[in-house]
């Protein structure tokens, strides 16, 4: 895959959302069947394989947030993040009202 093709693929699989908590989240699907999740306000990011089961994805996000955050509700934030990742290896647009 050329650099141009790779960049085109990345542009099609990028999501920017605002969570209920008010944090802006960015999710980027890589060409390697994983996603990079980033919340700049928390100075936090993680990479998760899309081949993991939902429980493993949840545990990975939660443990990473607990390591980064000393205060706040990591469980609630994890529950807001997880629906943004679709198990069919494609990202799903999701809006919180």
PDB file of C-alpha atoms in Angstrom:
ATOM      1  CA  UNK A   1       0.000   0.000   0.000  1.00  0.00           C
ATOM      2  CA  UNK A   2       1.451   3.352  -1.002  1.00  0.00           C
ATOM      3  CA  UNK A   3       1.655   6.287   1.398  1.00  0.00           C
ATOM      4  CA  UNK A   4      -1.130   8.051  -0.483  1.00  0.00           C
ATOM      5  CA  UNK A   5      -3.439   5.008  -0.235  1.00  0.00           C
ATOM      6  CA  UNK A   6      -2.623   4.599   3.441  1.00  0.00           C
ATOM      7  CA  UNK A   7      -3.456   8.261   4.184  1.00  0.00           C
ATOM      8  CA  UNK A   8      -6.749   7.969   2.272  1.00  0.00           C
ATOM      9  CA  UNK A   9      -7.713   4.918   4.298  1.00  0.00           C
ATOM     10  CA  UNK A  10      -6.850   6.719   7.533  1.00  0.00           C
ATOM     11  CA  UNK A  11      -8.949   9.748   6.626  1.00  0.00           C
ATOM     12  CA  UNK A  12     -11.982   7.526   6.087  1.00  0.00           C
ATOM     13  CA  UNK A  13     -11.684   5.889   9.483  1.00  0.00           C
ATOM     14  CA  UNK A  14     -11.224   8.852  11.789  1.00  0.00           C
ATOM     15  CA  UNK A  15     -13.813   9.916  14.353  1.00  0.00           C
ATOM     16  CA  UNK A  16     -13.892  13.016  16.513  1.00  0.00           C
ATOM     17  CA  UNK A  17     -16.598  13.088  19.169  1.00  0.00           C
ATOM     18  CA  UNK A  18     -17.371  14.866  22.413  1.00  0.00           C
ATOM     19  CA  UNK A  19     -18.226  12.509  25.258  1.00  0.00           C
ATOM     20  CA  UNK A  20     -20.897  13.164  27.889  1.00  0.00           C
ATOM     21  CA  UNK A  21     -18.072  14.126  30.224  1.00  0.00           C
ATOM     22  CA  UNK A  22     -17.180  16.991  27.871  1.00  0.00           C
ATOM     23  CA  UNK A  23     -13.894  15.392  26.809  1.00  0.00           C
ATOM     24  CA  UNK A  24     -13.113  15.438  23.099  1.00  0.00           C
ATOM     25  CA  UNK A  25     -12.143  11.962  21.890  1.00  0.00           C
ATOM     26  CA  UNK A  26     -10.360  10.957  18.707  1.00  0.00           C
ATOM     27  CA  UNK A  27     -10.449   7.421  17.330  1.00  0.00           C
ATOM     28  CA  UNK A  28      -8.304   6.356  14.415  1.00  0.00           C
ATOM     29  CA  UNK A  29      -8.438   2.949  12.783  1.00  0.00           C
ATOM     30  CA  UNK A  30      -5.017   1.734  11.704  1.00  0.00           C
ATOM     31  CA  UNK A  31      -4.368  -0.490   8.686  1.00  0.00           C
ATOM     32  CA  UNK A  32      -3.254  -3.150  11.184  1.00  0.00           C
ATOM     33  CA  UNK A  33      -6.714  -4.061  12.553  1.00  0.00           C
ATOM     34  CA  UNK A  34      -6.424  -1.895  15.623  1.00  0.00           C
ATOM     35  CA  UNK A  35      -7.672   1.494  16.763  1.00  0.00           C
ATOM     36  CA  UNK A  36      -5.869   4.307  18.511  1.00  0.00           C
ATOM     37  CA  UNK A  37      -8.061   6.121  21.021  1.00  0.00           C
ATOM     38  CA  UNK A  38      -6.973   9.511  22.320  1.00  0.00           C
ATOM     39  CA  UNK A  39      -8.393  12.027  24.802  1.00  0.00           C
ATOM     40  CA  UNK A  40      -5.994  14.994  24.646  1.00  0.00           C
ATOM     41  CA  UNK A  41      -7.502  16.790  27.665  1.00  0.00           C
ATOM     42  CA  UNK A  42      -6.478  13.821  29.822  1.00  0.00           C
ATOM     43  CA  UNK A  43      -3.152  13.413  28.014  1.00  0.00           C
ATOM     44  CA  UNK A  44      -4.252   9.818  27.404  1.00  0.00           C
ATOM     45  CA  UNK A  45      -4.184   7.444  24.471  1.00  0.00           C
ATOM     46  CA  UNK A  46      -4.175   3.722  23.909  1.00  0.00           C
ATOM     47  CA  UNK A  47      -4.122   1.268  21.030  1.00  0.00           C
ATOM     48  CA  UNK A  48      -6.498  -1.693  20.989  1.00  0.00           C
ATOM     49  CA  UNK A  49      -6.637  -4.642  18.637  1.00  0.00           C
ATOM     50  CA  UNK A  50     -10.039  -5.014  16.996  1.00  0.00           C
ATOM     51  CA  UNK A  51      -9.693  -8.782  17.274  1.00  0.00           C
ATOM     52  CA  UNK A  52     -10.144  -8.644  21.063  1.00  0.00           C
ATOM     53  CA  UNK A  53     -13.489  -9.614  22.558  1.00  0.00           C
ATOM     54  CA  UNK A  54     -15.637  -6.821  24.004  1.00  0.00           C
ATOM     55  CA  UNK A  55     -14.723  -7.750  27.576  1.00  0.00           C
ATOM     56  CA  UNK A  56     -10.999  -7.561  26.798  1.00  0.00           C
ATOM     57  CA  UNK A  57     -11.439  -4.197  25.064  1.00  0.00           C
ATOM     58  CA  UNK A  58     -13.331  -2.924  28.117  1.00  0.00           C
ATOM     59  CA  UNK A  59     -10.662  -4.203  30.512  1.00  0.00           C
ATOM     60  CA  UNK A  60      -7.863  -2.700  28.405  1.00  0.00           C
ATOM     61  CA  UNK A  61      -9.483   0.754  28.238  1.00  0.00           C
ATOM     62  CA  UNK A  62     -10.428   0.721  31.926  1.00  0.00           C
ATOM     63  CA  UNK A  63      -7.002  -0.336  33.178  1.00  0.00           C
ATOM     64  CA  UNK A  64      -5.302   2.230  30.950  1.00  0.00           C
ATOM     65  CA  UNK A  65      -7.575   5.014  32.217  1.00  0.00           C
ATOM     66  CA  UNK A  66      -7.105   3.976  35.859  1.00  0.00           C
ATOM     67  CA  UNK A  67      -3.338   4.114  35.352  1.00  0.00           C
ATOM     68  CA  UNK A  68      -3.606   7.626  33.858  1.00  0.00           C
ATOM     69  CA  UNK A  69      -6.341   9.203  35.998  1.00  0.00           C
ATOM     70  CA  UNK A  70      -6.038   9.644  39.718  1.00  0.00           C
ATOM     71  CA  UNK A  71      -9.523  11.107  40.043  1.00  0.00           C
ATOM     72  CA  UNK A  72     -12.719  10.744  38.069  1.00  0.00           C
ATOM     73  CA  UNK A  73     -15.018   7.943  37.077  1.00  0.00           C
ATOM     74  CA  UNK A  74     -12.962   5.654  34.836  1.00  0.00           C
ATOM     75  CA  UNK A  75     -15.781   3.105  34.603  1.00  0.00           C
ATOM     76  CA  UNK A  76     -18.241   5.670  33.242  1.00  0.00           C
ATOM     77  CA  UNK A  77     -15.687   7.014  30.782  1.00  0.00           C
ATOM     78  CA  UNK A  78     -14.893   3.483  29.579  1.00  0.00           C
ATOM     79  CA  UNK A  79     -18.613   2.842  29.052  1.00  0.00           C
ATOM     80  CA  UNK A  80     -18.794   6.002  26.922  1.00  0.00           C
ATOM     81  CA  UNK A  81     -15.772   5.042  24.829  1.00  0.00           C
ATOM     82  CA  UNK A  82     -16.541   1.388  24.136  1.00  0.00           C
ATOM     83  CA  UNK A  83     -19.651   1.901  21.925  1.00  0.00           C
ATOM     84  CA  UNK A  84     -17.535   3.958  19.537  1.00  0.00           C
ATOM     85  CA  UNK A  85     -15.664   0.827  18.512  1.00  0.00           C
ATOM     86  CA  UNK A  86     -17.536  -1.636  16.333  1.00  0.00           C
ATOM     87  CA  UNK A  87     -16.631  -5.329  16.453  1.00  0.00           C
ATOM     88  CA  UNK A  88     -16.782  -5.741  12.658  1.00  0.00           C
ATOM     89  CA  UNK A  89     -13.384  -4.024  12.319  1.00  0.00           C
ATOM     90  CA  UNK A  90     -14.964  -0.786  11.146  1.00  0.00           C
ATOM     91  CA  UNK A  91     -15.625   2.285  13.187  1.00  0.00           C
ATOM     92  CA  UNK A  92     -19.179   3.205  13.977  1.00  0.00           C
ATOM     93  CA  UNK A  93     -20.356   6.805  14.189  1.00  0.00           C
ATOM     94  CA  UNK A  94     -21.940   7.319  17.603  1.00  0.00           C
ATOM     95  CA  UNK A  95     -23.415  10.501  19.014  1.00  0.00           C
ATOM     96  CA  UNK A  96     -24.182  11.103  22.668  1.00  0.00           C
ATOM     97  CA  UNK A  97     -27.277  13.233  23.302  1.00  0.00           C
TER      98      UNK A  97
END
